[in-house]
PDB file of C-alpha atoms in Angstrom:
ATOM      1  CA  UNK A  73     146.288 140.399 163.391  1.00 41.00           C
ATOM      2  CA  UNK A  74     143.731 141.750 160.694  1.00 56.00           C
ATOM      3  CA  UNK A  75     140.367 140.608 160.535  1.00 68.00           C
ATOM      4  CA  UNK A  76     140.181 137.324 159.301  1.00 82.00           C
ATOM      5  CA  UNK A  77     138.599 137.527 155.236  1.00 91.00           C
ATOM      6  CA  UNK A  78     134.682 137.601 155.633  1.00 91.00           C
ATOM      7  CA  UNK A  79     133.982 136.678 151.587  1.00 95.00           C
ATOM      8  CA  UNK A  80     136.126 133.560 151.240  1.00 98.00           C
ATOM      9  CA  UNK A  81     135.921 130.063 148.892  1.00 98.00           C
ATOM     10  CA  UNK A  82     137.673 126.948 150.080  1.00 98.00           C
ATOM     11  CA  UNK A  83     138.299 124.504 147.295  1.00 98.00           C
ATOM     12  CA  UNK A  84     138.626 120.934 148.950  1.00 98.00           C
ATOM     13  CA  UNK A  85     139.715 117.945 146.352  1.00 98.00           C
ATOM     14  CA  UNK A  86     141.534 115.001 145.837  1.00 98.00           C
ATOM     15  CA  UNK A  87     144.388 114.362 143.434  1.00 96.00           C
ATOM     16  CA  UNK A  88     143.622 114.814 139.301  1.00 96.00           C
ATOM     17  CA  UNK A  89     140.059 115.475 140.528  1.00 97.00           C
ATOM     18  CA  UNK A  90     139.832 118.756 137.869  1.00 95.00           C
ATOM     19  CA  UNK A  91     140.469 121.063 141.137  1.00 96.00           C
ATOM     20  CA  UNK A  92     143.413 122.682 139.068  1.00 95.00           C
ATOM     21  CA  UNK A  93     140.353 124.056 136.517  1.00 95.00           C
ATOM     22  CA  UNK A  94     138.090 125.096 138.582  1.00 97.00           C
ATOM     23  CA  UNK A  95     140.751 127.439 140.615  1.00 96.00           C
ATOM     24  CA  UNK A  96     141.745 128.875 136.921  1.00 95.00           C
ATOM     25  CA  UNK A  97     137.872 129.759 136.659  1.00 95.00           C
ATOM     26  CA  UNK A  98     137.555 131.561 139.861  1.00 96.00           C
ATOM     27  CA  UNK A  99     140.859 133.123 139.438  1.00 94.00           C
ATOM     28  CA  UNK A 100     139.960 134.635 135.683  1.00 93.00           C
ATOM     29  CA  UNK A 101     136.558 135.790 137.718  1.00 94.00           C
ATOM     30  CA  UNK A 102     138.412 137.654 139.817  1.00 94.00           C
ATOM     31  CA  UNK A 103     136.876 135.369 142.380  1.00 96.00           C
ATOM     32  CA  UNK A 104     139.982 135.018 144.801  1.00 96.00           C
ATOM     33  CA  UNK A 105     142.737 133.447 144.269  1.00 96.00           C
ATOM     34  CA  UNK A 106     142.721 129.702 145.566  1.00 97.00           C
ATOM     35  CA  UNK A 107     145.895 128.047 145.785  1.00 95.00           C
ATOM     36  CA  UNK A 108     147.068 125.373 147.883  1.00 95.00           C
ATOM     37  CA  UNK A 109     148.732 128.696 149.950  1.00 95.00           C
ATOM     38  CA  UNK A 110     149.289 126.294 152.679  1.00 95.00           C
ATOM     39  CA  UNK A 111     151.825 123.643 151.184  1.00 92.00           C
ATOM     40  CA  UNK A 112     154.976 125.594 151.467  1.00 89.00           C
ATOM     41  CA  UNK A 113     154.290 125.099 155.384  1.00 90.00           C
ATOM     42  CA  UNK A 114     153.550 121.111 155.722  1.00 85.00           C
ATOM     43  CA  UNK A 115     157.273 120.162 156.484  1.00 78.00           C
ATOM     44  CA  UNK A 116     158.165 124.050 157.632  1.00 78.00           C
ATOM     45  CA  UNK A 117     155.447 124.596 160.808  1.00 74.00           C
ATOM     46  CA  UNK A 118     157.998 125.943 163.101  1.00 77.00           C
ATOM     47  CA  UNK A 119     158.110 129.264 160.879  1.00 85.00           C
ATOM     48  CA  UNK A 120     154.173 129.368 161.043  1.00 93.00           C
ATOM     49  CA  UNK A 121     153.217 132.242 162.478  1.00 93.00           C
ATOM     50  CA  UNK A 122     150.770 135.450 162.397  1.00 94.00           C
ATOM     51  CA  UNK A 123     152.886 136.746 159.570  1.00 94.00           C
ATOM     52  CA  UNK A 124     152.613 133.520 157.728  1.00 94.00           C
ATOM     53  CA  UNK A 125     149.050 133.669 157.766  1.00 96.00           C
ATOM     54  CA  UNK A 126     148.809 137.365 156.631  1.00 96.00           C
ATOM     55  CA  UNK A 127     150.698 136.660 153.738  1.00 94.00           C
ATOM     56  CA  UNK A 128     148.160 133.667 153.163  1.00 96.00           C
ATOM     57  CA  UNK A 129     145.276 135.633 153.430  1.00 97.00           C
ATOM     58  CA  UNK A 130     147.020 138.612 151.254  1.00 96.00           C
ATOM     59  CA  UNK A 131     148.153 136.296 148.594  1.00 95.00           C
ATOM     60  CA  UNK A 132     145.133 134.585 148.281  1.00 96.00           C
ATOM     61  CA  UNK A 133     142.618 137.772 148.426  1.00 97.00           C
ATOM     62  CA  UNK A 134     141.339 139.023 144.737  1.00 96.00           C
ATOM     63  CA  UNK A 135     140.932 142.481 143.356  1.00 94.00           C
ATOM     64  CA  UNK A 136     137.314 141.986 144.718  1.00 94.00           C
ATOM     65  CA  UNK A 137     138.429 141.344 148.073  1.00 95.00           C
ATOM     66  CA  UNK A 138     137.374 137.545 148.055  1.00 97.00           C
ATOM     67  CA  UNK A 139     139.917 134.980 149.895  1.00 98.00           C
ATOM     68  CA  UNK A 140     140.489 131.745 147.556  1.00 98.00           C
ATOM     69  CA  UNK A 141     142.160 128.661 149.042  1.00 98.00           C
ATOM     70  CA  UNK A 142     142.689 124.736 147.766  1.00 98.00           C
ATOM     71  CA  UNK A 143     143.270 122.122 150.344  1.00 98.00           C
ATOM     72  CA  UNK A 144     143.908 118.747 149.198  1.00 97.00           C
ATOM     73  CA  UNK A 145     142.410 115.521 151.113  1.00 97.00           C
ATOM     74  CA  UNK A 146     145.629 115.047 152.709  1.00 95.00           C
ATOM     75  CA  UNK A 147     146.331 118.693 154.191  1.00 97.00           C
ATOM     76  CA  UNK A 148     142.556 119.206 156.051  1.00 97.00           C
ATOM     77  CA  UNK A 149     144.457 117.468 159.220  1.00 96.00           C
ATOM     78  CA  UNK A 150     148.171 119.134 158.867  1.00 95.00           C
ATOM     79  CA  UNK A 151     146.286 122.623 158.436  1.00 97.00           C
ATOM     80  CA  UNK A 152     144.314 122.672 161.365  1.00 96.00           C
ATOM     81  CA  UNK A 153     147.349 121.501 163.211  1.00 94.00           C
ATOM     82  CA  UNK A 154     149.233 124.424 161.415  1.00 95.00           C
ATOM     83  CA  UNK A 155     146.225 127.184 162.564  1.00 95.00           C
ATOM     84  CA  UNK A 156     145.496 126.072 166.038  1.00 94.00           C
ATOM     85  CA  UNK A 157     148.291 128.476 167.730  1.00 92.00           C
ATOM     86  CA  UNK A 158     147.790 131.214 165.493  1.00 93.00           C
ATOM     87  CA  UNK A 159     143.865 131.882 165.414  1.00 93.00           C
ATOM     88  CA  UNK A 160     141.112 132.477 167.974  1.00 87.00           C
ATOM     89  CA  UNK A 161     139.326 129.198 167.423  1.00 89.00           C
ATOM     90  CA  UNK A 162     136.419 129.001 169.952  1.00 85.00           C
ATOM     91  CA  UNK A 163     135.671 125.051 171.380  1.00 84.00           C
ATOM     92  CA  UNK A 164     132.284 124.024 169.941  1.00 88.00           C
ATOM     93  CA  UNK A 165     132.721 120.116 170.176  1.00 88.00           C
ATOM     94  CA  UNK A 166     133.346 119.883 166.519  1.00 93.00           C
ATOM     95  CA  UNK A 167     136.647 118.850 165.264  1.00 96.00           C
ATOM     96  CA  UNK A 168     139.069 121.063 163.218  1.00 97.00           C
ATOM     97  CA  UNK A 169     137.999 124.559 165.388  1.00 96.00           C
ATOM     98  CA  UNK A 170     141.491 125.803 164.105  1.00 96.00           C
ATOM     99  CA  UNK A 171     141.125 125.556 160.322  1.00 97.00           C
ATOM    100  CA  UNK A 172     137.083 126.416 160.592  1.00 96.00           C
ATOM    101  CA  UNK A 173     138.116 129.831 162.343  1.00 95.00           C
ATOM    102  CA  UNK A 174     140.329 130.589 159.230  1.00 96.00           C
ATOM    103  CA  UNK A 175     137.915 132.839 157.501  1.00 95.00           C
ATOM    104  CA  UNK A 176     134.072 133.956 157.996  1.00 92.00           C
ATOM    105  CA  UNK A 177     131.579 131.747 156.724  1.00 92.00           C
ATOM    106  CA  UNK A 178     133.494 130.611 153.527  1.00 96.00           C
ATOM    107  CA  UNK A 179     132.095 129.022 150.502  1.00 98.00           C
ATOM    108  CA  UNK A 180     133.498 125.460 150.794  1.00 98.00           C
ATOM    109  CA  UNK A 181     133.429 123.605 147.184  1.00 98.00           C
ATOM    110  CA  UNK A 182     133.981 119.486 147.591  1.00 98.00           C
ATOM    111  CA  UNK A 183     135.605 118.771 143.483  1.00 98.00           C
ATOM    112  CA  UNK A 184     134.989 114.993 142.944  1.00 98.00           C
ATOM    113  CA  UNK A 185     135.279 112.441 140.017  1.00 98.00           C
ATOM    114  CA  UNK A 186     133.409 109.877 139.215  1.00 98.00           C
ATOM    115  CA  UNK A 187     135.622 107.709 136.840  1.00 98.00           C
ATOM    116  CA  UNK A 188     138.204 106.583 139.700  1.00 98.00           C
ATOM    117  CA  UNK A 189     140.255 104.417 137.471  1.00 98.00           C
ATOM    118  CA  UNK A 190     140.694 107.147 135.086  1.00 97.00           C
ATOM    119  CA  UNK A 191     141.796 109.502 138.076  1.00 98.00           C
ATOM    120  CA  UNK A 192     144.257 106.750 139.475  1.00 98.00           C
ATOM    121  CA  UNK A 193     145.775 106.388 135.743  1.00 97.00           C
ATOM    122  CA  UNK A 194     145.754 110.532 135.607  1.00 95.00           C
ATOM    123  CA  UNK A 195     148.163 110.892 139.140  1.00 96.00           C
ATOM    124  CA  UNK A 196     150.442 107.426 138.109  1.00 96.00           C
ATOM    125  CA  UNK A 197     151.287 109.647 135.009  1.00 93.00           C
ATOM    126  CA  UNK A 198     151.476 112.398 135.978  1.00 90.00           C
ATOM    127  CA  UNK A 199     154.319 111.351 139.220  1.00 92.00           C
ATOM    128  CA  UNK A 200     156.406 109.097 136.672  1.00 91.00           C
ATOM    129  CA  UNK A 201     156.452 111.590 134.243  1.00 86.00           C
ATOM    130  CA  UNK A 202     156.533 114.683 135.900  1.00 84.00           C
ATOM    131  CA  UNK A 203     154.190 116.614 133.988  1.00 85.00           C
ATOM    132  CA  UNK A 204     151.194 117.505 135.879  1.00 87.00           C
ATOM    133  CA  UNK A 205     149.903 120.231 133.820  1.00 87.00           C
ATOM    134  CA  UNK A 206     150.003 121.831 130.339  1.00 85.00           C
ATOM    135  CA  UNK A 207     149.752 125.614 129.893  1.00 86.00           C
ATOM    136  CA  UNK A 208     149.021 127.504 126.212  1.00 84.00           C
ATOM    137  CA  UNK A 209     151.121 130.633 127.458  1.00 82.00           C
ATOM    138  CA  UNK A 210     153.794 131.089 130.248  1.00 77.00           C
ATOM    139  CA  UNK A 211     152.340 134.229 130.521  1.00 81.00           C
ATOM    140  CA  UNK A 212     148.654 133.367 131.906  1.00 82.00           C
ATOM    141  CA  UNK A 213     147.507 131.020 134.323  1.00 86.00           C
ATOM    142  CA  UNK A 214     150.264 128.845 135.820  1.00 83.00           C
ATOM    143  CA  UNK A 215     149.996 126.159 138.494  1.00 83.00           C
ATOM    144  CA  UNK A 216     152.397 123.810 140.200  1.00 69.00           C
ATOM    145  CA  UNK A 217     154.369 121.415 138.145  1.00 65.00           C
ATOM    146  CA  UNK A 218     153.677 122.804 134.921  1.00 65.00           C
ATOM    147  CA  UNK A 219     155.131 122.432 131.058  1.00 70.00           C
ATOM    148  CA  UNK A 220     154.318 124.711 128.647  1.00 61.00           C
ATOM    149  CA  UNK A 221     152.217 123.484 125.074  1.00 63.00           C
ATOM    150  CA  UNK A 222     154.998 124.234 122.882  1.00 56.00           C
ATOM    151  CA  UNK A 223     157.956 122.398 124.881  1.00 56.00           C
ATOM    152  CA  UNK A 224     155.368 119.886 125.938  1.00 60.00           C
ATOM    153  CA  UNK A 225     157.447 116.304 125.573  1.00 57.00           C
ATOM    154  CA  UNK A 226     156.932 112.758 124.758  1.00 63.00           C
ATOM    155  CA  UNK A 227     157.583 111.938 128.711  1.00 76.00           C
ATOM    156  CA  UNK A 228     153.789 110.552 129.200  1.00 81.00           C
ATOM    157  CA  UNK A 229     154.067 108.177 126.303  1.00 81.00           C
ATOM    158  CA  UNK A 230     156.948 106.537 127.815  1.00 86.00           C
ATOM    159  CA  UNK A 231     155.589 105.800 131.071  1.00 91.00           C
ATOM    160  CA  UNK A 232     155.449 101.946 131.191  1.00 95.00           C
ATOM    161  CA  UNK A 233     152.086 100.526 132.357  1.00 97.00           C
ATOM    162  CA  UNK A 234     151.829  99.135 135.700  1.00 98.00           C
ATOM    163  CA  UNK A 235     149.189  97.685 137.204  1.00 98.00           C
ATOM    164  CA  UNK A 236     149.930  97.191 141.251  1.00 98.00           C
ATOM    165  CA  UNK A 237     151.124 101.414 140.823  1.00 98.00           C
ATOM    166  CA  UNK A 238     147.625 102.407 139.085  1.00 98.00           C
ATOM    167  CA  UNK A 239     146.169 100.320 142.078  1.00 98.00           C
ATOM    168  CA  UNK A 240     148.095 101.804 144.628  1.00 98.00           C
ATOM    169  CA  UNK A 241     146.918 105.510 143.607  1.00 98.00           C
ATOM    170  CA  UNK A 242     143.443 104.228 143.037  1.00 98.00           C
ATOM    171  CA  UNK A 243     143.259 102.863 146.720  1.00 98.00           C
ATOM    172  CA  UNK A 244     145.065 106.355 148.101  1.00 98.00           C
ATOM    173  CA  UNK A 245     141.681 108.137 145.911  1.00 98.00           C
ATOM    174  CA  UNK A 246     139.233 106.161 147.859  1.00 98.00           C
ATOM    175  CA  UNK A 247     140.995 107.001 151.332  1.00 98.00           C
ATOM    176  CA  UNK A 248     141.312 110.879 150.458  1.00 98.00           C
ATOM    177  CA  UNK A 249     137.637 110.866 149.077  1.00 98.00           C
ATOM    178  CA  UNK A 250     137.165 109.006 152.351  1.00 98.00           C
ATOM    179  CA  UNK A 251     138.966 111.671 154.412  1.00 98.00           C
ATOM    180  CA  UNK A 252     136.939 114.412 152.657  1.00 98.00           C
ATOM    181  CA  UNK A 253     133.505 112.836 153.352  1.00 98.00           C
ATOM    182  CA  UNK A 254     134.215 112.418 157.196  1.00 98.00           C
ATOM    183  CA  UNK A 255     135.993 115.740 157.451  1.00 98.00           C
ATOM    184  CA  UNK A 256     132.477 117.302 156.222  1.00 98.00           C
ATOM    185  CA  UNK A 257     130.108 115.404 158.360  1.00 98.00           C
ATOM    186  CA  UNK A 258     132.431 115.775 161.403  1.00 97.00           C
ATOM    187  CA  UNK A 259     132.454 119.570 160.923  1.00 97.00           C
ATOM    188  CA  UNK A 260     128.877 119.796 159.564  1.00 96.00           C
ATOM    189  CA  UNK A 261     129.852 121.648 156.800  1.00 97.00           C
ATOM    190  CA  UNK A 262     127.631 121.636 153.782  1.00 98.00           C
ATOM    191  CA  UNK A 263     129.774 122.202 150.557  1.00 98.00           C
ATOM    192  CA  UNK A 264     128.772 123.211 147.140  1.00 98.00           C
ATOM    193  CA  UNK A 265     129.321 119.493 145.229  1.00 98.00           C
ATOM    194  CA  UNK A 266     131.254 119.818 141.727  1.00 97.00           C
ATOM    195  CA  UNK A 267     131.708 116.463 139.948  1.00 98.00           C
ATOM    196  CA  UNK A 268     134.345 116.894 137.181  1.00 96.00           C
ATOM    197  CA  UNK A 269     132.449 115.185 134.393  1.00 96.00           C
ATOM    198  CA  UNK A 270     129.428 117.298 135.074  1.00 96.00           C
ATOM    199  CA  UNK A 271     131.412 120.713 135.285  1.00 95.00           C
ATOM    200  CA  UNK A 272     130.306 123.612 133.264  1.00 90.00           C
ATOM    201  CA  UNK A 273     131.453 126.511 134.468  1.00 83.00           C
ATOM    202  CA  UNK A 274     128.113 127.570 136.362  1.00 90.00           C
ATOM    203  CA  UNK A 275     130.170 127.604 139.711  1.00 95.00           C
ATOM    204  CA  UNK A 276     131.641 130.739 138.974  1.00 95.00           C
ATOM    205  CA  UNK A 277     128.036 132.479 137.826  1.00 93.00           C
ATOM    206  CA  UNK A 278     126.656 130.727 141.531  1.00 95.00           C
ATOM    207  CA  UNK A 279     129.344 132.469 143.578  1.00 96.00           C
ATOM    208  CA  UNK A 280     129.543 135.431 141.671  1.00 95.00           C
ATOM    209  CA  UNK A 281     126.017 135.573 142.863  1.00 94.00           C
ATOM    210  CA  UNK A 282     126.751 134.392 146.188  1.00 94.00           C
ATOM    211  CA  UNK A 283     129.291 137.874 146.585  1.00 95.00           C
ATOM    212  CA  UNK A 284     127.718 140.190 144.786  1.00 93.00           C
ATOM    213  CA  UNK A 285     130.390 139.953 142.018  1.00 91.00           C
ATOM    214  CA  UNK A 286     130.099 141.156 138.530  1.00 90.00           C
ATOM    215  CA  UNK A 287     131.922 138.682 136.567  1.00 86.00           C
ATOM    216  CA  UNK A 288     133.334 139.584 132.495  1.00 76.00           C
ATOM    217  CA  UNK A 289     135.075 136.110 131.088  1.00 72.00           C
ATOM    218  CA  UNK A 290     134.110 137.121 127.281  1.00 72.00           C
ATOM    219  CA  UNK A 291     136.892 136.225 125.451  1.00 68.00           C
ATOM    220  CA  UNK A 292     138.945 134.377 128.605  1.00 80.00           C
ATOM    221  CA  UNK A 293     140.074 131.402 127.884  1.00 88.00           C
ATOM    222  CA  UNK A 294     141.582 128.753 130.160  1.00 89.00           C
ATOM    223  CA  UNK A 295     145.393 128.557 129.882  1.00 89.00           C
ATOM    224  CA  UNK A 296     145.602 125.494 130.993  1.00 89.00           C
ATOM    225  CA  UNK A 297     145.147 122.605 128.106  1.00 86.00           C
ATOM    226  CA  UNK A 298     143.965 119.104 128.710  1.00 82.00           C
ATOM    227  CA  UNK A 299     146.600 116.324 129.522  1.00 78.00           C
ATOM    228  CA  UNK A 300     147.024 114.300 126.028  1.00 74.00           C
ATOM    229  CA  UNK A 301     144.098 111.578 126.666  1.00 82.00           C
ATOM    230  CA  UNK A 302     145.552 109.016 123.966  1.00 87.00           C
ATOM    231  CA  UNK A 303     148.015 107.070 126.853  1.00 88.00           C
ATOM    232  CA  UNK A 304     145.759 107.603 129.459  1.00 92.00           C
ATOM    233  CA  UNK A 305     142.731 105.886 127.693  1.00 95.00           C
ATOM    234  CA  UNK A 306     144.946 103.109 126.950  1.00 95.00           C
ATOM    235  CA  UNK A 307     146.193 102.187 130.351  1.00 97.00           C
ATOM    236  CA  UNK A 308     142.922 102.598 131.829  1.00 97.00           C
ATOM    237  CA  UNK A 309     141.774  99.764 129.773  1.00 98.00           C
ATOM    238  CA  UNK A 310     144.544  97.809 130.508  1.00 98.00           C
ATOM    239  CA  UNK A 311     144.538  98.130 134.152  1.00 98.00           C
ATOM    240  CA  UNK A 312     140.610  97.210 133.942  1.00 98.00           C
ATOM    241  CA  UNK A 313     141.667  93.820 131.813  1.00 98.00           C
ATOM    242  CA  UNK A 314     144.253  92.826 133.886  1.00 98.00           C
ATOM    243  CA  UNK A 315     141.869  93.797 137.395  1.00 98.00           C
ATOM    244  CA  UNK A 316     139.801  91.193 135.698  1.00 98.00           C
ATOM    245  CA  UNK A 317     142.237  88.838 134.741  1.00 98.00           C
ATOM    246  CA  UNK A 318     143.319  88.710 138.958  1.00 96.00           C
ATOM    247  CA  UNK A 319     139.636  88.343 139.893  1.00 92.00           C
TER     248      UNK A 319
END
């Protein structure tokens, strides 16, 4: 096998966390390519193999030769599991030797939100109505589960408000933030922190820095669009009434 990317950024998140952004940003940077390269192989692991993982690593690797990955929360554990045949992982009596032994001393990036409820109201929207992102162009920028702006429907407007769902996805937040706290003080890894209210863009100018990357965004702008807010706020207020109204 080829060696293993030595310029890499691993995006760790949870669900509607804003992770889906920041991977646009570092993509349009030229700044890898970080995808959640990994999913197709959850349910799949006995096809896993050194071939697999080249593809990863060529799929995910820029123009500028950076490696980009996203994990979610919920595929730290089912990665490492995935890795530990295929890479030299030496034992250093931290856990997840496998998935740390994926690249050379990677930029990790922990994406977090601050307004849980609004998160939890985000993901119960986005699974009953099936739209998890919007995109100006078919042509730019496309993630996962998208609809484009211009056949963008009425589908989130029709979701029906409910509160024990919204509380169900806020509780499976907390245990994936949860899981992403422990998994970096097990490993001792110190990420880069990005809360999505505070986010600016200055990630990209920090690890352009960090590789010695010269990074032109003049006149780039994001293809994806925001989520239409009006439902959303609603719900969120609703769900916060009624939490009251069980208290």
């Amino acid at each position: 096998m080829e060696t293993t990317p030595n310029r890499s950024v691993i995006i760790c998140a949870t669900q509607r966390s804003g992770s889906t952004m920041v991977c646009e940003d570092l993509t349009t940077a030229n700044i890898g390519r970080p995808e959640e390269w990994f999913l197709k192989w959850q349910n799949d692991h006995k096809s896993f193999d050194e071939q697999a993982l080249e593809q990863i690593y060529e799929s995910g690797t820029s123009d500028s030769g950076i490696f980009g990955l996203k994990l979610m929360a919920s595929q730290l554990v089912k990665t490492n599991w995935l890795l530990a045949p295929v890479v030299q992982a030496k034992s250093d009596g931290r856990p997840f030797a496998a998935l740390r032994a994926l690249v050379q001393s990677p930029e990790w990036v922990w994406i977090r939100r601050r307004d849980s409820i609004a998160q939890a109201v985000s993901h119960f929207l986005a699974k009953k109505s099936g739209v998890y992102h919007v995109v100006k162009s078919e042509q730019g920028f496309r993630p996962g589960s998208f609809v484009s702006e211009a056949n963008h429907s009425t589908k989130i407007s029709d979701v029906e408000f409910d509160f024990k769902g919204i509380m169900a996805e806020w509780y499976s937040i907390q245990r994936d933030t949860l899981i992403c706290s422990m998994f970096f003080e097990a490993t001792a890894i110190k990420p880069i922190e990005i809360w999505y209210e505070d986010y600016t863009g200055s990630l990209v100018e920090h690890l352009a820095s960090q590789f010695g990357v010269t990074v032109n965004t003049e006149g780039k702008e994001r293809n994806l669009t925001r989520m239409p807010q009006g439902r959303s706020q609603d719900m969120r207020h609703k769900f916060v009434e009624e939490l009251f109204a069980r208290a």
